[in-house]
Amino acid sequence: MLRAARLLVVLTALSGAAGAAYAQRRECLDPGKTLEAIAQHRLVRPGDALSTAAFASKAEALSAKLCRWDNGFKYEITLLRRDGKVIRAYVDAASGLPVDP
């Protein structure tokens, strides 16, 4: 019984650490910080990222947010496909090219 309790504590700690690692990996910026980051790092503008993602996915762009991922910036784009499904696409903010998350 004690062994099972220890195992549960270890598994709980590991799952918390994995969640914390993901939280550190991606940080989305508010609109003010987005404008600051675009100017400071010479990033692609959100409208251009929206257009790129919409064209690549053949979907209607709904919104974009700039996020810092592992020392780089990516736009997370929300799109609406013709079948009504909402999807996400990612655009590298430095190059303006579609990327995987």
JSON list of C-alpha atoms in Angstrom, two decimals:
[
{"chain": "A", "resi": 1, "resn": "MET", "atom": "CA", "xyz": [0.00, 0.00, 0.00]},
{"chain": "A", "resi": 2, "resn": "LEU", "atom": "CA", "xyz": [2.86, 2.37, 0.85]},
{"chain": "A", "resi": 3, "resn": "ARG", "atom": "CA", "xyz": [4.53, 1.56, -2.46]},
{"chain": "A", "resi": 4, "resn": "ALA", "atom": "CA", "xyz": [1.35, 2.48, -4.37]},
{"chain": "A", "resi": 5, "resn": "ALA", "atom": "CA", "xyz": [1.12, 5.78, -2.49]},
{"chain": "A", "resi": 6, "resn": "ARG", "atom": "CA", "xyz": [4.74, 6.62, -3.34]},
{"chain": "A", "resi": 7, "resn": "LEU", "atom": "CA", "xyz": [4.13, 5.77, -6.99]},
{"chain": "A", "resi": 8, "resn": "LEU", "atom": "CA", "xyz": [1.09, 8.06, -7.04]},
{"chain": "A", "resi": 9, "resn": "VAL", "atom": "CA", "xyz": [3.13, 10.92, -5.55]},
{"chain": "A", "resi": 10, "resn": "VAL", "atom": "CA", "xyz": [5.91, 10.44, -8.13]},
{"chain": "A", "resi": 11, "resn": "LEU", "atom": "CA", "xyz": [3.46, 10.30, -11.05]},
{"chain": "A", "resi": 12, "resn": "THR", "atom": "CA", "xyz": [1.66, 13.41, -9.82]},
{"chain": "A", "resi": 13, "resn": "ALA", "atom": "CA", "xyz": [4.96, 15.30, -9.54]},
{"chain": "A", "resi": 14, "resn": "LEU", "atom": "CA", "xyz": [6.02, 14.22, -13.03]},
{"chain": "A", "resi": 15, "resn": "SER", "atom": "CA", "xyz": [2.73, 15.25, -14.62]},
{"chain": "A", "resi": 16, "resn": "GLY", "atom": "CA", "xyz": [3.01, 18.65, -12.93]},
{"chain": "A", "resi": 17, "resn": "ALA", "atom": "CA", "xyz": [6.56, 19.07, -14.23]},
{"chain": "A", "resi": 18, "resn": "ALA", "atom": "CA", "xyz": [5.44, 18.22, -17.78]},
{"chain": "A", "resi": 19, "resn": "GLY", "atom": "CA", "xyz": [2.67, 20.82, -17.56]},
{"chain": "A", "resi": 20, "resn": "ALA", "atom": "CA", "xyz": [5.12, 23.42, -16.28]},
{"chain": "A", "resi": 21, "resn": "ALA", "atom": "CA", "xyz": [7.53, 22.64, -19.14]},
{"chain": "A", "resi": 22, "resn": "TYR", "atom": "CA", "xyz": [4.76, 23.22, -21.68]},
{"chain": "A", "resi": 23, "resn": "ALA", "atom": "CA", "xyz": [3.75, 26.46, -19.98]},
{"chain": "A", "resi": 24, "resn": "GLN", "atom": "CA", "xyz": [7.33, 27.72, -20.22]},
{"chain": "A", "resi": 25, "resn": "ARG", "atom": "CA", "xyz": [7.59, 26.67, -23.85]},
{"chain": "A", "resi": 26, "resn": "ARG", "atom": "CA", "xyz": [4.80, 28.94, -25.13]},
{"chain": "A", "resi": 27, "resn": "GLU", "atom": "CA", "xyz": [3.95, 32.45, -23.95]},
{"chain": "A", "resi": 28, "resn": "CYS", "atom": "CA", "xyz": [1.40, 34.48, -25.90]},
{"chain": "A", "resi": 29, "resn": "LEU", "atom": "CA", "xyz": [1.74, 38.25, -25.84]},
{"chain": "A", "resi": 30, "resn": "ASP", "atom": "CA", "xyz": [-0.95, 40.85, -25.21]},
{"chain": "A", "resi": 31, "resn": "PRO", "atom": "CA", "xyz": [-1.60, 43.44, -27.96]},
{"chain": "A", "resi": 32, "resn": "GLY", "atom": "CA", "xyz": [0.74, 46.06, -26.47]},
{"chain": "A", "resi": 33, "resn": "LYS", "atom": "CA", "xyz": [3.63, 43.65, -26.12]},
{"chain": "A", "resi": 34, "resn": "THR", "atom": "CA", "xyz": [2.88, 42.29, -29.60]},
{"chain": "A", "resi": 35, "resn": "LEU", "atom": "CA", "xyz": [3.44, 45.72, -31.16]},
{"chain": "A", "resi": 36, "resn": "GLU", "atom": "CA", "xyz": [6.60, 46.15, -29.11]},
{"chain": "A", "resi": 37, "resn": "ALA", "atom": "CA", "xyz": [7.96, 42.74, -30.18]},
{"chain": "A", "resi": 38, "resn": "ILE", "atom": "CA", "xyz": [7.16, 43.40, -33.86]},
{"chain": "A", "resi": 39, "resn": "ALA", "atom": "CA", "xyz": [9.12, 46.64, -33.78]},
{"chain": "A", "resi": 40, "resn": "GLN", "atom": "CA", "xyz": [11.99, 45.34, -31.66]},
{"chain": "A", "resi": 41, "resn": "HIS", "atom": "CA", "xyz": [12.54, 42.04, -33.52]},
{"chain": "A", "resi": 42, "resn": "ARG", "atom": "CA", "xyz": [11.39, 43.18, -36.99]},
{"chain": "A", "resi": 43, "resn": "LEU", "atom": "CA", "xyz": [8.65, 40.57, -37.16]},
{"chain": "A", "resi": 44, "resn": "VAL", "atom": "CA", "xyz": [5.97, 40.07, -39.80]},
{"chain": "A", "resi": 45, "resn": "ARG", "atom": "CA", "xyz": [2.77, 42.03, -39.16]},
{"chain": "A", "resi": 46, "resn": "PRO", "atom": "CA", "xyz": [-0.29, 40.06, -37.95]},
{"chain": "A", "resi": 47, "resn": "GLY", "atom": "CA", "xyz": [-2.32, 40.84, -41.10]},
{"chain": "A", "resi": 48, "resn": "ASP", "atom": "CA", "xyz": [0.35, 39.34, -43.31]},
{"chain": "A", "resi": 49, "resn": "ALA", "atom": "CA", "xyz": [0.49, 36.21, -41.12]},
{"chain": "A", "resi": 50, "resn": "LEU", "atom": "CA", "xyz": [-3.32, 35.92, -41.30]},
{"chain": "A", "resi": 51, "resn": "SER", "atom": "CA", "xyz": [-3.23, 36.11, -45.10]},
{"chain": "A", "resi": 52, "resn": "THR", "atom": "CA", "xyz": [-0.46, 33.51, -45.34]},
{"chain": "A", "resi": 53, "resn": "ALA", "atom": "CA", "xyz": [-2.27, 31.04, -43.09]},
{"chain": "A", "resi": 54, "resn": "ALA", "atom": "CA", "xyz": [-5.63, 31.55, -44.80]},
{"chain": "A", "resi": 55, "resn": "PHE", "atom": "CA", "xyz": [-4.12, 30.98, -48.24]},
{"chain": "A", "resi": 56, "resn": "ALA", "atom": "CA", "xyz": [-2.12, 27.91, -47.15]},
{"chain": "A", "resi": 57, "resn": "SER", "atom": "CA", "xyz": [-5.11, 26.33, -45.35]},
{"chain": "A", "resi": 58, "resn": "LYS", "atom": "CA", "xyz": [-7.79, 27.45, -47.82]},
{"chain": "A", "resi": 59, "resn": "ALA", "atom": "CA", "xyz": [-9.78, 28.79, -44.89]},
{"chain": "A", "resi": 60, "resn": "GLU", "atom": "CA", "xyz": [-11.05, 32.09, -43.52]},
{"chain": "A", "resi": 61, "resn": "ALA", "atom": "CA", "xyz": [-8.75, 33.73, -40.99]},
{"chain": "A", "resi": 62, "resn": "LEU", "atom": "CA", "xyz": [-10.47, 34.68, -37.73]},
{"chain": "A", "resi": 63, "resn": "SER", "atom": "CA", "xyz": [-7.71, 35.82, -35.37]},
{"chain": "A", "resi": 64, "resn": "ALA", "atom": "CA", "xyz": [-3.98, 35.86, -34.74]},
{"chain": "A", "resi": 65, "resn": "LYS", "atom": "CA", "xyz": [-1.90, 36.07, -31.61]},
{"chain": "A", "resi": 66, "resn": "LEU", "atom": "CA", "xyz": [1.84, 36.36, -31.31]},
{"chain": "A", "resi": 67, "resn": "CYS", "atom": "CA", "xyz": [3.48, 33.80, -29.06]},
{"chain": "A", "resi": 68, "resn": "ARG", "atom": "CA", "xyz": [7.07, 33.21, -27.97]},
{"chain": "A", "resi": 69, "resn": "TRP", "atom": "CA", "xyz": [8.01, 29.56, -28.47]},
{"chain": "A", "resi": 70, "resn": "ASP", "atom": "CA", "xyz": [11.42, 28.31, -27.32]},
{"chain": "A", "resi": 71, "resn": "ASN", "atom": "CA", "xyz": [13.18, 31.62, -27.99]},
{"chain": "A", "resi": 72, "resn": "GLY", "atom": "CA", "xyz": [11.40, 32.23, -31.29]},
{"chain": "A", "resi": 73, "resn": "PHE", "atom": "CA", "xyz": [8.14, 33.92, -32.25]},
{"chain": "A", "resi": 74, "resn": "LYS", "atom": "CA", "xyz": [5.19, 32.31, -34.03]},
{"chain": "A", "resi": 75, "resn": "TYR", "atom": "CA", "xyz": [1.73, 33.54, -34.81]},
{"chain": "A", "resi": 76, "resn": "GLU", "atom": "CA", "xyz": [-1.04, 31.22, -33.72]},
{"chain": "A", "resi": 77, "resn": "ILE", "atom": "CA", "xyz": [-3.80, 31.71, -36.30]},
{"chain": "A", "resi": 78, "resn": "THR", "atom": "CA", "xyz": [-7.41, 30.60, -35.81]},
{"chain": "A", "resi": 79, "resn": "LEU", "atom": "CA", "xyz": [-9.13, 29.70, -39.07]},
{"chain": "A", "resi": 80, "resn": "LEU", "atom": "CA", "xyz": [-12.60, 28.65, -40.17]},
{"chain": "A", "resi": 81, "resn": "ARG", "atom": "CA", "xyz": [-12.75, 26.00, -42.88]},
{"chain": "A", "resi": 82, "resn": "ARG", "atom": "CA", "xyz": [-15.58, 25.80, -45.38]},
{"chain": "A", "resi": 83, "resn": "ASP", "atom": "CA", "xyz": [-16.97, 22.73, -43.62]},
{"chain": "A", "resi": 84, "resn": "GLY", "atom": "CA", "xyz": [-17.43, 24.83, -40.45]},
{"chain": "A", "resi": 85, "resn": "LYS", "atom": "CA", "xyz": [-14.51, 23.33, -38.52]},
{"chain": "A", "resi": 86, "resn": "VAL", "atom": "CA", "xyz": [-12.28, 25.75, -36.60]},
{"chain": "A", "resi": 87, "resn": "ILE", "atom": "CA", "xyz": [-8.58, 24.93, -36.97]},
{"chain": "A", "resi": 88, "resn": "ARG", "atom": "CA", "xyz": [-5.24, 26.41, -35.90]},
{"chain": "A", "resi": 89, "resn": "ALA", "atom": "CA", "xyz": [-2.26, 27.19, -38.09]},
{"chain": "A", "resi": 90, "resn": "TYR", "atom": "CA", "xyz": [1.13, 28.58, -37.20]},
{"chain": "A", "resi": 91, "resn": "VAL", "atom": "CA", "xyz": [3.27, 31.12, -39.03]},
{"chain": "A", "resi": 92, "resn": "ASP", "atom": "CA", "xyz": [6.88, 31.91, -38.19]},
{"chain": "A", "resi": 93, "resn": "ALA", "atom": "CA", "xyz": [6.87, 35.58, -37.21]},
{"chain": "A", "resi": 94, "resn": "ALA", "atom": "CA", "xyz": [10.41, 36.21, -38.46]},
{"chain": "A", "resi": 95, "resn": "SER", "atom": "CA", "xyz": [10.07, 34.69, -41.93]},
{"chain": "A", "resi": 96, "resn": "GLY", "atom": "CA", "xyz": [6.30, 34.83, -42.49]},
{"chain": "A", "resi": 97, "resn": "LEU", "atom": "CA", "xyz": [6.23, 31.17, -43.59]},
{"chain": "A", "resi": 98, "resn": "PRO", "atom": "CA", "xyz": [3.79, 28.50, -42.32]},
{"chain": "A", "resi": 99, "resn": "VAL", "atom": "CA", "xyz": [5.35, 26.16, -39.73]},
{"chain": "A", "resi": 100, "resn": "ASP", "atom": "CA", "xyz": [4.37, 23.28, -37.45]},
{"chain": "A", "resi": 101, "resn": "PRO", "atom": "CA", "xyz": [3.70, 24.08, -33.79]}
]
